[in-house]
PDB file of C-alpha atoms in Angstrom:
ATOM      1  CA  UNK P 262     133.285 106.256  80.108  1.00  0.00           C
ATOM      2  CA  UNK P 263     136.199 108.456  80.914  1.00  0.00           C
ATOM      3  CA  UNK P 264     139.408 107.787  79.033  1.00  0.00           C
ATOM      4  CA  UNK P 265     142.614 109.468  77.973  1.00  0.00           C
ATOM      5  CA  UNK P 266     144.594 108.800  74.810  1.00  0.00           C
ATOM      6  CA  UNK P 267     148.198 109.744  74.332  1.00  0.00           C
ATOM      7  CA  UNK P 268     148.882 108.771  70.732  1.00  0.00           C
ATOM      8  CA  UNK P 269     152.656 109.122  70.891  1.00  0.00           C
ATOM      9  CA  UNK P 270     154.360 106.349  72.841  1.00  0.00           C
ATOM     10  CA  UNK P 271     157.810 107.803  72.400  1.00  0.00           C
ATOM     11  CA  UNK P 272     159.148 111.149  71.182  1.00  0.00           C
ATOM     12  CA  UNK P 273     162.734 112.234  70.576  1.00  0.00           C
ATOM     13  CA  UNK P 274     163.669 115.907  70.336  1.00  0.00           C
ATOM     14  CA  UNK P 275     166.907 117.827  70.222  1.00  0.00           C
ATOM     15  CA  UNK P 276     167.858 119.997  73.147  1.00  0.00           C
ATOM     16  CA  UNK P 277     166.610 123.513  72.517  1.00  0.00           C
ATOM     17  CA  UNK P 278     163.881 122.394  70.144  1.00  0.00           C
ATOM     18  CA  UNK P 279     160.216 122.930  70.825  1.00  0.00           C
ATOM     19  CA  UNK P 280     157.991 120.160  72.152  1.00  0.00           C
ATOM     20  CA  UNK P 281     154.343 119.241  71.870  1.00  0.00           C
ATOM     21  CA  UNK P 282     152.862 116.165  73.532  1.00  0.00           C
ATOM     22  CA  UNK P 283     149.368 115.210  72.478  1.00  0.00           C
ATOM     23  CA  UNK P 284     146.480 114.250  74.712  1.00  0.00           C
ATOM     24  CA  UNK P 285     142.874 113.509  73.846  1.00  0.00           C
ATOM     25  CA  UNK P 286     140.226 112.756  76.426  1.00  0.00           C
ATOM     26  CA  UNK P 287     136.738 111.403  76.647  1.00  0.00           C
ATOM     27  CA  UNK P 288     134.593 112.733  79.463  1.00  0.00           C
ATOM     28  CA  UNK P 289     130.899 113.510  79.704  1.00  0.00           C
ATOM     29  CA  UNK P 290     131.120 116.713  81.676  1.00  0.00           C
ATOM     30  CA  UNK P 291     133.557 119.608  81.886  1.00  0.00           C
ATOM     31  CA  UNK P 292     136.824 117.829  82.527  1.00  0.00           C
ATOM     32  CA  UNK P 293     139.485 118.449  85.076  1.00  0.00           C
ATOM     33  CA  UNK P 294     142.711 117.946  83.126  1.00  0.00           C
ATOM     34  CA  UNK P 295     146.256 117.371  84.282  1.00  0.00           C
ATOM     35  CA  UNK P 296     149.756 116.742  83.061  1.00  0.00           C
ATOM     36  CA  UNK P 297     152.188 114.814  85.252  1.00  0.00           C
ATOM     37  CA  UNK P 298     155.840 113.953  84.755  1.00  0.00           C
ATOM     38  CA  UNK P 299     157.556 110.837  86.047  1.00  0.00           C
ATOM     39  CA  UNK P 300     161.314 110.433  86.145  1.00  0.00           C
ATOM     40  CA  UNK P 301     162.845 106.964  86.551  1.00  0.00           C
ATOM     41  CA  UNK P 302     162.324 105.630  90.057  1.00  0.00           C
ATOM     42  CA  UNK P 303     160.208 108.615  91.012  1.00  0.00           C
ATOM     43  CA  UNK P 304     156.577 109.290  91.666  1.00  0.00           C
ATOM     44  CA  UNK P 305     154.390 111.620  89.659  1.00  0.00           C
ATOM     45  CA  UNK P 306     154.997 115.348  89.741  1.00  0.00           C
ATOM     46  CA  UNK P 307     152.241 117.731  88.705  1.00  0.00           C
ATOM     47  CA  UNK P 308     153.226 120.030  85.829  1.00  0.00           C
ATOM     48  CA  UNK P 309     149.929 121.856  85.413  1.00  0.00           C
ATOM     49  CA  UNK P 310     146.175 121.517  85.656  1.00  0.00           C
ATOM     50  CA  UNK P 311     143.034 122.924  84.078  1.00  0.00           C
ATOM     51  CA  UNK P 312     139.706 123.238  85.826  1.00  0.00           C
ATOM     52  CA  UNK P 313     138.021 126.179  84.097  1.00  0.00           C
ATOM     53  CA  UNK P 314     138.638 129.645  82.752  1.00  0.00           C
ATOM     54  CA  UNK P 315     141.522 130.579  80.509  1.00  0.00           C
ATOM     55  CA  UNK P 316     142.150 127.682  78.163  1.00  0.00           C
ATOM     56  CA  UNK P 317     145.904 128.262  78.090  1.00  0.00           C
ATOM     57  CA  UNK P 318     147.455 127.221  81.368  1.00  0.00           C
ATOM     58  CA  UNK P 319     150.980 127.748  82.552  1.00  0.00           C
ATOM     59  CA  UNK P 320     152.816 125.212  84.641  1.00  0.00           C
ATOM     60  CA  UNK P 321     156.149 124.580  86.217  1.00  0.00           C
ATOM     61  CA  UNK P 322     159.454 124.156  84.390  1.00  0.00           C
ATOM     62  CA  UNK P 323     158.310 126.329  81.484  1.00  0.00           C
ATOM     63  CA  UNK P 324     155.499 124.012  80.352  1.00  0.00           C
ATOM     64  CA  UNK P 325     152.098 125.138  79.145  1.00  0.00           C
ATOM     65  CA  UNK P 326     149.000 123.374  77.869  1.00  0.00           C
ATOM     66  CA  UNK P 327     145.965 124.418  75.889  1.00  0.00           C
ATOM     67  CA  UNK P 328     142.478 123.068  76.422  1.00  0.00           C
ATOM     68  CA  UNK P 329     140.468 122.745  73.221  1.00  0.00           C
ATOM     69  CA  UNK P 330     136.961 121.578  73.943  1.00  0.00           C
ATOM     70  CA  UNK P 331     136.026 121.197  70.272  1.00  0.00           C
ATOM     71  CA  UNK P 332     138.898 118.775  69.759  1.00  0.00           C
ATOM     72  CA  UNK P 333     138.735 117.135  73.210  1.00  0.00           C
ATOM     73  CA  UNK P 334     142.426 117.837  73.498  1.00  0.00           C
ATOM     74  CA  UNK P 335     144.826 119.109  76.122  1.00  0.00           C
ATOM     75  CA  UNK P 336     148.257 119.210  74.485  1.00  0.00           C
ATOM     76  CA  UNK P 337     151.390 119.991  76.441  1.00  0.00           C
ATOM     77  CA  UNK P 338     153.989 122.354  74.993  1.00  0.00           C
ATOM     78  CA  UNK P 339     157.391 123.726  75.801  1.00  0.00           C
ATOM     79  CA  UNK P 340     159.216 126.213  73.567  1.00  0.00           C
ATOM     80  CA  UNK P 341     162.733 125.001  74.311  1.00  0.00           C
ATOM     81  CA  UNK P 342     163.472 121.571  75.744  1.00  0.00           C
ATOM     82  CA  UNK P 343     166.292 120.934  78.217  1.00  0.00           C
ATOM     83  CA  UNK P 344     168.108 117.629  78.667  1.00  0.00           C
ATOM     84  CA  UNK P 345     166.596 117.379  82.149  1.00  0.00           C
ATOM     85  CA  UNK P 346     163.103 117.191  80.622  1.00  0.00           C
ATOM     86  CA  UNK P 347     163.729 113.605  79.528  1.00  0.00           C
ATOM     87  CA  UNK P 348     161.079 111.595  81.381  1.00  0.00           C
ATOM     88  CA  UNK P 349     157.674 109.947  81.041  1.00  0.00           C
ATOM     89  CA  UNK P 350     154.728 112.314  80.670  1.00  0.00           C
ATOM     90  CA  UNK P 351     151.179 111.419  81.616  1.00  0.00           C
ATOM     91  CA  UNK P 352     147.976 113.212  80.783  1.00  0.00           C
ATOM     92  CA  UNK P 353     145.050 112.609  83.125  1.00  0.00           C
ATOM     93  CA  UNK P 354     141.379 113.397  83.540  1.00  0.00           C
ATOM     94  CA  UNK P 355     139.945 113.867  87.001  1.00  0.00           C
ATOM     95  CA  UNK P 356     136.368 113.129  87.963  1.00  0.00           C
ATOM     96  CA  UNK P 357     134.550 116.078  89.456  1.00  0.00           C
ATOM     97  CA  UNK P 358     134.098 114.032  92.635  1.00  0.00           C
ATOM     98  CA  UNK P 359     137.752 114.767  93.235  1.00  0.00           C
ATOM     99  CA  UNK P 360     138.797 111.248  94.045  1.00  0.00           C
ATOM    100  CA  UNK P 361     139.939 109.509  90.885  1.00  0.00           C
ATOM    101  CA  UNK P 362     142.326 110.168  88.033  1.00  0.00           C
ATOM    102  CA  UNK P 363     142.150 108.453  84.671  1.00  0.00           C
ATOM    103  CA  UNK P 364     145.618 108.399  83.174  1.00  0.00           C
ATOM    104  CA  UNK P 365     146.791 107.929  79.631  1.00  0.00           C
ATOM    105  CA  UNK P 366     149.457 105.363  78.818  1.00  0.00           C
ATOM    106  CA  UNK P 367     152.162 107.998  78.783  1.00  0.00           C
ATOM    107  CA  UNK P 368     154.660 109.469  76.334  1.00  0.00           C
ATOM    108  CA  UNK P 369     158.335 108.810  76.855  1.00  0.00           C
ATOM    109  CA  UNK P 370     160.501 111.800  75.980  1.00  0.00           C
ATOM    110  CA  UNK P 371     164.131 111.453  74.946  1.00  0.00           C
ATOM    111  CA  UNK P 372     166.248 114.593  74.570  1.00  0.00           C
ATOM    112  CA  UNK P 373     169.343 114.387  72.410  1.00  0.00           C
ATOM    113  CA  UNK P 374     172.194 116.892  72.625  1.00  0.00           C
TER     114      UNK P 374
ATOM    115  CA  UNK C 145     156.743 119.580 105.140  1.00  0.00           C
ATOM    116  CA  UNK C 146     157.407 115.926 104.491  1.00  0.00           C
ATOM    117  CA  UNK C 147     156.104 114.315 101.341  1.00  0.00           C
ATOM    118  CA  UNK C 148     154.516 110.931 100.809  1.00  0.00           C
ATOM    119  CA  UNK C 149     156.690 108.025 101.895  1.00  0.00           C
ATOM    120  CA  UNK C 150     156.183 104.463 100.701  1.00  0.00           C
ATOM    121  CA  UNK C 151     157.775 101.264 101.927  1.00  0.00           C
ATOM    122  CA  UNK C 152     159.315  99.028 100.923  1.00  0.00           C
ATOM    123  CA  UNK C 153     160.870 100.380  97.751  1.00  0.00           C
ATOM    124  CA  UNK C 154     161.121  96.988  96.098  1.00  0.00           C
ATOM    125  CA  UNK C 155     159.591  93.642  96.882  1.00  0.00           C
ATOM    126  CA  UNK C 156     159.659  90.160  95.366  1.00  0.00           C
ATOM    127  CA  UNK C 157     156.882  87.713  96.181  1.00  0.00           C
ATOM    128  CA  UNK C 158     155.823  84.297  95.000  1.00  0.00           C
ATOM    129  CA  UNK C 159     152.524  83.667  93.248  1.00  0.00           C
ATOM    130  CA  UNK C 160     149.802  82.868  95.781  1.00  0.00           C
ATOM    131  CA  UNK C 161     151.434  84.790  98.618  1.00  0.00           C
ATOM    132  CA  UNK C 162     150.070  87.880 100.323  1.00  0.00           C
ATOM    133  CA  UNK C 163     151.723  91.298 100.450  1.00  0.00           C
ATOM    134  CA  UNK C 164     151.304  94.502 102.440  1.00  0.00           C
ATOM    135  CA  UNK C 165     152.516  97.838 101.149  1.00  0.00           C
ATOM    136  CA  UNK C 166     152.710 100.912 103.348  1.00  0.00           C
ATOM    137  CA  UNK C 167     152.246 104.618 102.823  1.00  0.00           C
ATOM    138  CA  UNK C 168     152.775 107.620 105.070  1.00  0.00           C
ATOM    139  CA  UNK C 169     150.715 110.577 103.941  1.00  0.00           C
ATOM    140  CA  UNK C 170     152.037 114.077 103.608  1.00  0.00           C
ATOM    141  CA  UNK C 171     151.618 116.088 106.789  1.00  0.00           C
ATOM    142  CA  UNK C 172     148.155 117.674 106.951  1.00  0.00           C
ATOM    143  CA  UNK C 173     146.603 115.359 104.382  1.00  0.00           C
ATOM    144  CA  UNK C 174     143.613 113.192 105.304  1.00  0.00           C
ATOM    145  CA  UNK C 175     142.856 111.297 102.102  1.00  0.00           C
ATOM    146  CA  UNK C 176     144.940 108.570 100.522  1.00  0.00           C
ATOM    147  CA  UNK C 177     144.614 106.902  97.141  1.00  0.00           C
ATOM    148  CA  UNK C 178     146.377 103.883  95.690  1.00  0.00           C
ATOM    149  CA  UNK C 179     147.255 103.336  92.042  1.00  0.00           C
ATOM    150  CA  UNK C 180     148.706 100.378  90.157  1.00  0.00           C
ATOM    151  CA  UNK C 181     151.102 101.161  87.312  1.00  0.00           C
ATOM    152  CA  UNK C 182     151.981  98.165  85.175  1.00  0.00           C
ATOM    153  CA  UNK C 183     155.055  98.356  82.992  1.00  0.00           C
ATOM    154  CA  UNK C 184     154.491 100.648  80.033  1.00  0.00           C
ATOM    155  CA  UNK C 185     151.073 101.747  81.283  1.00  0.00           C
ATOM    156  CA  UNK C 186     149.590 104.691  83.072  1.00  0.00           C
ATOM    157  CA  UNK C 187     148.563 104.417  86.706  1.00  0.00           C
ATOM    158  CA  UNK C 188     145.163 102.830  87.369  1.00  0.00           C
ATOM    159  CA  UNK C 189     143.035 103.772  90.351  1.00  0.00           C
ATOM    160  CA  UNK C 190     142.645 101.004  92.932  1.00  0.00           C
ATOM    161  CA  UNK C 191     140.804 102.803  95.741  1.00  0.00           C
ATOM    162  CA  UNK C 192     140.729 105.819  98.004  1.00  0.00           C
ATOM    163  CA  UNK C 193     140.396 106.094 101.772  1.00  0.00           C
ATOM    164  CA  UNK C 194     139.005 108.970 103.794  1.00  0.00           C
ATOM    165  CA  UNK C 195     138.227 108.908 107.513  1.00  0.00           C
ATOM    166  CA  UNK C 196     139.377 105.287 107.577  1.00  0.00           C
ATOM    167  CA  UNK C 197     136.646 104.235 105.160  1.00  0.00           C
ATOM    168  CA  UNK C 198     136.881 103.263 101.517  1.00  0.00           C
ATOM    169  CA  UNK C 199     135.733 106.244  99.467  1.00  0.00           C
ATOM    170  CA  UNK C 200     135.732 105.004  95.914  1.00  0.00           C
ATOM    171  CA  UNK C 201     137.126 101.945  94.190  1.00  0.00           C
ATOM    172  CA  UNK C 202     138.368 101.164  90.722  1.00  0.00           C
ATOM    173  CA  UNK C 203     138.003  97.955  88.766  1.00  0.00           C
ATOM    174  CA  UNK C 204     140.065  95.739  91.051  1.00  0.00           C
ATOM    175  CA  UNK C 205     138.999  92.450  92.666  1.00  0.00           C
ATOM    176  CA  UNK C 206     138.310  92.128  96.408  1.00  0.00           C
ATOM    177  CA  UNK C 207     141.693  90.521  97.015  1.00  0.00           C
ATOM    178  CA  UNK C 208     142.975  94.105  96.851  1.00  0.00           C
ATOM    179  CA  UNK C 209     142.102  95.688 100.175  1.00  0.00           C
ATOM    180  CA  UNK C 210     143.255  98.625 102.208  1.00  0.00           C
ATOM    181  CA  UNK C 211     143.367 100.337 105.536  1.00  0.00           C
ATOM    182  CA  UNK C 212     143.740 103.906 106.670  1.00  0.00           C
ATOM    183  CA  UNK C 213     144.873 104.590 110.203  1.00  0.00           C
ATOM    184  CA  UNK C 214     144.011 107.491 112.533  1.00  0.00           C
ATOM    185  CA  UNK C 215     147.337 109.141 111.694  1.00  0.00           C
ATOM    186  CA  UNK C 216     146.273 108.965 108.000  1.00  0.00           C
ATOM    187  CA  UNK C 217     148.931 106.443 107.058  1.00  0.00           C
ATOM    188  CA  UNK C 218     147.674 103.605 104.899  1.00  0.00           C
ATOM    189  CA  UNK C 219     148.243 100.034 103.838  1.00  0.00           C
ATOM    190  CA  UNK C 220     147.480  98.210 100.623  1.00  0.00           C
ATOM    191  CA  UNK C 221     147.027  94.468 100.992  1.00  0.00           C
ATOM    192  CA  UNK C 222     146.946  92.054  98.104  1.00  0.00           C
ATOM    193  CA  UNK C 223     146.018  88.417  98.684  1.00  0.00           C
ATOM    194  CA  UNK C 224     146.613  85.417  96.449  1.00  0.00           C
ATOM    195  CA  UNK C 225     149.178  87.217  94.332  1.00  0.00           C
ATOM    196  CA  UNK C 226     149.126  86.658  90.591  1.00  0.00           C
ATOM    197  CA  UNK C 227     151.889  87.268  88.085  1.00  0.00           C
ATOM    198  CA  UNK C 228     149.883  90.169  86.622  1.00  0.00           C
ATOM    199  CA  UNK C 229     150.039  91.944  89.972  1.00  0.00           C
ATOM    200  CA  UNK C 230     153.658  92.787  89.194  1.00  0.00           C
ATOM    201  CA  UNK C 231     153.666  96.565  88.975  1.00  0.00           C
ATOM    202  CA  UNK C 232     154.657  99.845  90.569  1.00  0.00           C
ATOM    203  CA  UNK C 233     152.164 100.720  93.292  1.00  0.00           C
ATOM    204  CA  UNK C 234     151.766 104.429  93.918  1.00  0.00           C
ATOM    205  CA  UNK C 235     150.242 106.094  96.932  1.00  0.00           C
ATOM    206  CA  UNK C 236     148.916 109.648  96.768  1.00  0.00           C
ATOM    207  CA  UNK C 237     147.640 111.803  99.604  1.00  0.00           C
ATOM    208  CA  UNK C 238     145.534 114.929  99.644  1.00  0.00           C
ATOM    209  CA  UNK C 239     143.448 117.130 101.868  1.00  0.00           C
ATOM    210  CA  UNK C 240     139.776 116.507 101.150  1.00  0.00           C
ATOM    211  CA  UNK C 241     138.202 119.423  99.301  1.00  0.00           C
ATOM    212  CA  UNK C 242     141.582 120.565  98.028  1.00  0.00           C
ATOM    213  CA  UNK C 243     140.574 119.932  94.452  1.00  0.00           C
ATOM    214  CA  UNK C 244     143.004 117.297  93.297  1.00  0.00           C
ATOM    215  CA  UNK C 245     145.911 118.642  95.313  1.00  0.00           C
ATOM    216  CA  UNK C 246     147.490 115.201  95.420  1.00  0.00           C
ATOM    217  CA  UNK C 247     151.082 114.427  96.327  1.00  0.00           C
ATOM    218  CA  UNK C 248     152.409 111.134  94.986  1.00  0.00           C
ATOM    219  CA  UNK C 249     154.974 108.894  96.592  1.00  0.00           C
ATOM    220  CA  UNK C 250     157.804 107.251  94.664  1.00  0.00           C
ATOM    221  CA  UNK C 251     156.078 103.901  94.750  1.00  0.00           C
ATOM    222  CA  UNK C 252     156.745 100.290  95.646  1.00  0.00           C
ATOM    223  CA  UNK C 253     157.930  98.033  92.854  1.00  0.00           C
ATOM    224  CA  UNK C 254     156.313  94.611  93.340  1.00  0.00           C
ATOM    225  CA  UNK C 255     157.538  91.630  91.377  1.00  0.00           C
ATOM    226  CA  UNK C 256     155.554  88.400  91.543  1.00  0.00           C
ATOM    227  CA  UNK C 257     157.423  85.280  90.438  1.00  0.00           C
TER     228      UNK C 257
END
């Protein structure tokens, strides 16, 4: 069965520091992988997605993620975090039918000055 | 272009009651999905509608039902509310075939007391 694990419930980083959020997935076929961000009281905003091809994908707001098939991972990175990046981050797997996401439980990011 | 609009923003209901949540899809989109996000959890897929028919369903009981209208707006109905139904309900719309090009609404926060 498809599933997504985000092992870090909460992460705190200093503004300007680098960031890596971990995501591991379980999926039988080639996965469609996503990272979403959710600010308080807001819906989900897509940061980036991976379907195929280059395993390093660039997204919005300076985020990138790397797909590693051997490790079943799709970790999100940002070289320098801004205070406005504080939010909840969700990793998701999409079925290749195109109609259902499986989300992880999320990682809450706090940015300290 | 307008995004996805959900109403109401917040709602309090009593256990055993029925509730209807509404969603207006983004202009040009013809598919709508509903997700339940319990506190501290990732969103879970309830169902998807396309051409006014259910097009996939997650692990939710039949008391969760939906409608999609000719203008692609949608409703989520929940009967016999239980305390565990308290959650943020997210609507997401897309254009079928647009490989996971979903736009999420800000959600309806339902509290069952």
